[in-house]
GROMACS .gro file of C-alpha atoms in nm:
model
  207
    1ASN     CA    1   5.963  -5.135   4.988
    2ASN     CA    2   6.110  -5.071   5.332
    3GLY     CA    3   6.099  -4.698   5.263
    4ILE     CA    4   5.732  -4.716   5.166
    5THR     CA    5   5.649  -4.924   5.474
    6GLU     CA    6   5.827  -4.679   5.704
    7ALA     CA    7   5.643  -4.393   5.535
    8CYS     CA    8   5.311  -4.564   5.604
    9PHE     CA    9   5.401  -4.599   5.969
   10TYR     CA   10   5.508  -4.234   5.982
   11VAL     CA   11   5.173  -4.126   5.835
   12SER     CA   12   4.998  -4.340   6.098
   13ASN     CA   13   5.187  -4.163   6.377
   14CYS     CA   14   5.105  -3.826   6.228
   15TYR     CA   15   4.733  -3.904   6.229
   16LEU     CA   16   4.757  -4.044   6.580
   17GLU     CA   17   4.943  -3.748   6.731
   18GLY     CA   18   4.773  -3.475   6.529
   19ASP     CA   19   5.085  -3.257   6.525
   20VAL     CA   20   5.150  -3.236   6.151
   21ILE     CA   21   4.802  -3.318   6.026
   22GLU     CA   22   4.454  -3.316   6.177
   23LYS     CA   23   4.418  -3.598   6.427
   24ASP     CA   24   4.226  -3.898   6.295
   25GLU     CA   25   4.253  -4.218   6.497
   26LYS     CA   26   4.073  -4.430   6.239
   27LYS     CA   27   4.320  -4.327   5.968
   28ALA     CA   28   4.605  -4.384   6.215
   29TYR     CA   29   4.486  -4.742   6.252
   30GLU     CA   30   4.445  -4.790   5.877
   31TRP     CA   31   4.797  -4.667   5.798
   32ALA     CA   32   4.947  -4.871   6.079
   33LEU     CA   33   4.773  -5.177   5.939
   34LYS     CA   34   4.929  -5.115   5.597
   35ALA     CA   35   5.277  -5.097   5.749
   36ALA     CA   36   5.213  -5.394   5.977
   37ASN     CA   37   5.099  -5.610   5.687
   38ASP     CA   38   5.426  -5.525   5.513
   39GLY     CA   39   5.617  -5.672   5.807
   40ASN     CA   40   5.723  -5.358   5.996
   41ALA     CA   41   5.773  -5.473   6.357
   42LEU     CA   42   5.725  -5.126   6.506
   43ALA     CA   43   5.398  -5.088   6.316
   44GLN     CA   44   5.288  -5.434   6.429
   45LEU     CA   45   5.354  -5.339   6.790
   46ALA     CA   46   5.177  -5.005   6.748
   47LEU     CA   47   4.882  -5.180   6.586
   48ALA     CA   48   4.861  -5.416   6.882
   49GLY     CA   49   4.846  -5.115   7.113
   50LEU     CA   50   4.562  -4.960   6.916
   51LEU     CA   51   4.368  -5.284   6.928
   52PHE     CA   52   4.429  -5.333   7.300
   53LYS     CA   53   4.303  -4.982   7.375
   54GLY     CA   54   4.033  -4.958   7.107
   55ILE     CA   55   4.188  -4.653   6.942
   56GLY     CA   56   4.067  -4.600   6.586
   57VAL     CA   57   3.919  -4.948   6.586
   58LYS     CA   58   3.694  -5.165   6.803
   59LYS     CA   59   3.882  -5.302   7.103
   60ASP     CA   60   4.003  -5.655   7.026
   61GLU     CA   61   4.260  -5.801   7.263
   62GLU     CA   62   4.289  -6.134   7.082
   63THR     CA   63   4.383  -5.965   6.756
   64GLY     CA   64   4.606  -5.727   6.950
   65PHE     CA   65   4.790  -6.023   7.097
   66ARG     CA   66   4.842  -6.178   6.754
   67TRP     CA   67   4.999  -5.858   6.622
   68ALA     CA   68   5.219  -5.824   6.929
   69LEU     CA   69   5.332  -6.183   6.876
   70LYS     CA   70   5.419  -6.108   6.513
   71ALA     CA   71   5.626  -5.808   6.624
   72ALA     CA   72   5.797  -6.020   6.889
   73LYS     CA   73   5.882  -6.289   6.637
   74ASN     CA   74   6.024  -6.013   6.417
   75GLY     CA   75   6.273  -5.935   6.695
   76ASN     CA   76   6.112  -5.640   6.873
   77ALA     CA   77   6.215  -5.659   7.240
   78ASP     CA   78   5.929  -5.438   7.362
   79ALA     CA   79   5.682  -5.664   7.183
   80MET     CA   80   5.838  -5.967   7.350
   81LYS     CA   81   5.762  -5.807   7.686
   82ILE     CA   82   5.403  -5.729   7.580
   83VAL     CA   83   5.355  -6.091   7.473
   84GLY     CA   84   5.490  -6.194   7.814
   85ASP     CA   85   5.236  -5.964   7.982
   86CYS     CA   86   4.955  -6.113   7.776
   87TYR     CA   87   5.045  -6.466   7.879
   88PHE     CA   88   5.104  -6.364   8.242
   89PHE     CA   89   4.766  -6.192   8.282
   90GLY     CA   90   4.566  -6.388   8.022
   91ARG     CA   91   4.509  -6.083   7.804
   92GLY     CA   92   4.397  -6.181   7.454
   93VAL     CA   93   4.527  -6.534   7.507
   94ASP     CA   94   4.487  -6.812   7.764
   95GLN     CA   95   4.695  -6.747   8.074
   96ASN     CA   96   5.024  -6.934   8.069
   97CYS     CA   97   5.287  -6.811   8.312
   98THR     CA   98   5.553  -7.048   8.179
   99GLN     CA   99   5.515  -6.890   7.835
  100ALA     CA  100   5.517  -6.549   8.001
  101TYR     CA  101   5.848  -6.621   8.170
  102GLY     CA  102   5.999  -6.738   7.842
  103TRP     CA  103   5.899  -6.422   7.660
  104PHE     CA  104   6.010  -6.197   7.946
  105MET     CA  105   6.349  -6.367   7.936
  106LYS     CA  106   6.377  -6.322   7.559
  107SER     CA  107   6.295  -5.955   7.601
  108ALA     CA  108   6.545  -5.918   7.885
  109ASN     CA  109   6.816  -6.087   7.680
  110HIS     CA  110   6.754  -5.825   7.411
  111GLY     CA  111   6.823  -5.553   7.667
  112CYS     CA  112   6.465  -5.449   7.745
  113ALA     CA  113   6.436  -5.315   8.102
  114TYR     CA  114   6.065  -5.399   8.112
  115GLY     CA  115   6.145  -5.757   8.018
  116MET     CA  116   6.397  -5.772   8.302
  117LEU     CA  117   6.124  -5.652   8.539
  118GLY     CA  118   5.894  -5.926   8.412
  119VAL     CA  119   6.157  -6.192   8.481
  120GLY     CA  120   6.198  -6.054   8.830
  121LEU     CA  121   5.825  -6.068   8.895
  122CYS     CA  122   5.813  -6.431   8.785
  123PHE     CA  123   6.090  -6.523   9.029
  124LEU     CA  124   5.934  -6.317   9.307
  125SER     CA  125   5.586  -6.467   9.270
  126GLY     CA  126   5.686  -6.819   9.167
  127ARG     CA  127   5.458  -6.792   8.866
  128GLY     CA  128   5.619  -6.926   8.550
  129ALA     CA  129   5.946  -6.998   8.731
  130THR     CA  130   6.049  -7.155   9.059
  131GLN     CA  131   6.027  -6.890   9.328
  132ASP     CA  132   6.371  -6.747   9.397
  133LYS     CA  133   6.373  -6.407   9.567
  134THR     CA  134   6.749  -6.369   9.530
  135LYS     CA  135   6.718  -6.401   9.152
  136ALA     CA  136   6.415  -6.172   9.161
  137PHE     CA  137   6.619  -5.902   9.335
  138LYS     CA  138   6.904  -5.935   9.086
  139TRP     CA  139   6.665  -5.892   8.792
  140PHE     CA  140   6.490  -5.596   8.957
  141MET     CA  141   6.829  -5.434   9.012
  142GLU     CA  142   6.932  -5.492   8.651
  143SER     CA  143   6.605  -5.342   8.530
  144ALA     CA  144   6.636  -5.045   8.766
  145ARG     CA  145   6.990  -4.976   8.650
  146ASN     CA  146   6.849  -4.965   8.298
  147GLY     CA  147   6.604  -4.694   8.403
  148ASN     CA  148   6.284  -4.883   8.482
  149VAL     CA  149   6.091  -4.682   8.741
  150ASP     CA  150   5.874  -4.974   8.858
  151ALA     CA  151   6.185  -5.187   8.909
  152MET     CA  152   6.330  -4.912   9.128
  153PHE     CA  153   6.027  -4.952   9.353
  154PHE     CA  154   6.074  -5.330   9.370
  155VAL     CA  155   6.442  -5.288   9.454
  156GLY     CA  156   6.337  -5.061   9.738
  157SER     CA  157   6.073  -5.309   9.848
  158CYS     CA  158   6.326  -5.594   9.851
  159PHE     CA  159   6.562  -5.391  10.069
  160PHE     CA  160   6.277  -5.286  10.296
  161HIS     CA  161   6.144  -5.637  10.355
  162GLY     CA  162   6.474  -5.821  10.323
  163GLU     CA  163   6.352  -6.027  10.028
  164GLY     CA  164   6.638  -6.170   9.821
  165VAL     CA  165   6.883  -5.932   9.986
  166THR     CA  166   6.983  -5.826  10.338
  167GLU     CA  167   6.727  -5.588  10.488
  168ASP     CA  168   6.843  -5.228  10.467
  169LYS     CA  169   6.579  -4.962  10.523
  170ARG     CA  170   6.820  -4.679  10.443
  171LEU     CA  171   6.890  -4.821  10.097
  172ALA     CA  172   6.519  -4.891  10.060
  173TYR     CA  173   6.450  -4.523  10.126
  174LYS     CA  174   6.693  -4.414   9.854
  175TRP     CA  175   6.533  -4.642   9.597
  176PHE     CA  176   6.181  -4.537   9.695
  177VAL     CA  177   6.282  -4.172   9.654
  178ASP     CA  178   6.431  -4.238   9.310
  179SER     CA  179   6.118  -4.424   9.201
  180ALA     CA  180   5.876  -4.171   9.351
  181ASN     CA  181   6.058  -3.879   9.190
  182LYS     CA  182   6.000  -4.046   8.855
  183GLY     CA  183   5.629  -4.088   8.917
  184ASN     CA  184   5.579  -4.429   9.078
  185ALA     CA  185   5.269  -4.409   9.299
  186ASP     CA  186   5.356  -4.718   9.506
  187ALA     CA  187   5.692  -4.567   9.598
  188LYS     CA  188   5.524  -4.241   9.700
  189HIS     CA  189   5.286  -4.438   9.919
  190MET     CA  190   5.572  -4.625  10.089
  191LEU     CA  191   5.751  -4.298  10.164
  192GLU     CA  192   5.436  -4.150  10.316
  193GLU     CA  193   5.360  -4.460  10.523
  194GLN     CA  194   5.706  -4.575  10.630
  195TYR     CA  195   5.919  -4.260  10.613
  196PRO     CA  196   5.683  -3.978  10.720
  197ARG     CA  197   5.973  -3.760  10.837
  198GLY     CA  198   6.167  -3.807  10.514
  199GLU     CA  199   6.532  -3.703  10.520
  200GLU     CA  200   6.524  -3.641  10.894
  201GLN     CA  201   6.415  -4.000  10.955
  202PHE     CA  202   6.670  -4.130  10.702
  203ASN     CA  203   6.956  -3.940  10.867
  204SER     CA  204   6.859  -4.047  11.218
  205GLY     CA  205   6.815  -4.410  11.114
  206THR     CA  206   6.487  -4.447  11.309
  207PHE     CA  207   6.252  -4.668  11.113
   0.00000   0.00000   0.00000
């Protein structure tokens, strides 16, 4: 049964990508639904994404949330983070930042860098958890070390503003560069606004 379920999910991806077979988003949704109904967590998460975006099916965030929750309860760390996002922003479910924090933490404890970022944002904003910028910085750093580009920006921001860590604009510059080089628009903006002379400004230490 597991083999059949995985095959259904594979067929869904083929229809979605259009590499092996002609692209058909409706069929991608239908095959993902088959696999999701059989309990495949990856298919459940993928199905949630299709519903959130309205790909191959009418956009339905409430149903998307329910499928993401099923995937999360089946142990998928990425789904746990998505559920956290839904609760944090009130997407497909009533906003509940305490629930969001709980799901972000579950995701983080499963090694998901995006979940770690979510925990950091809760501590930084004081939404869902008592505001603690030192803890926020630690979670941003953990997420960044696990490759999260957005977390790299927040690490840079913490160093720049001295939030949760001693202010250090040279270290901030390094983290902004790392984040910007990987495509983060906010990091690019900070470099343009705060470090217009780039390496020359970094080397001279004039900020």
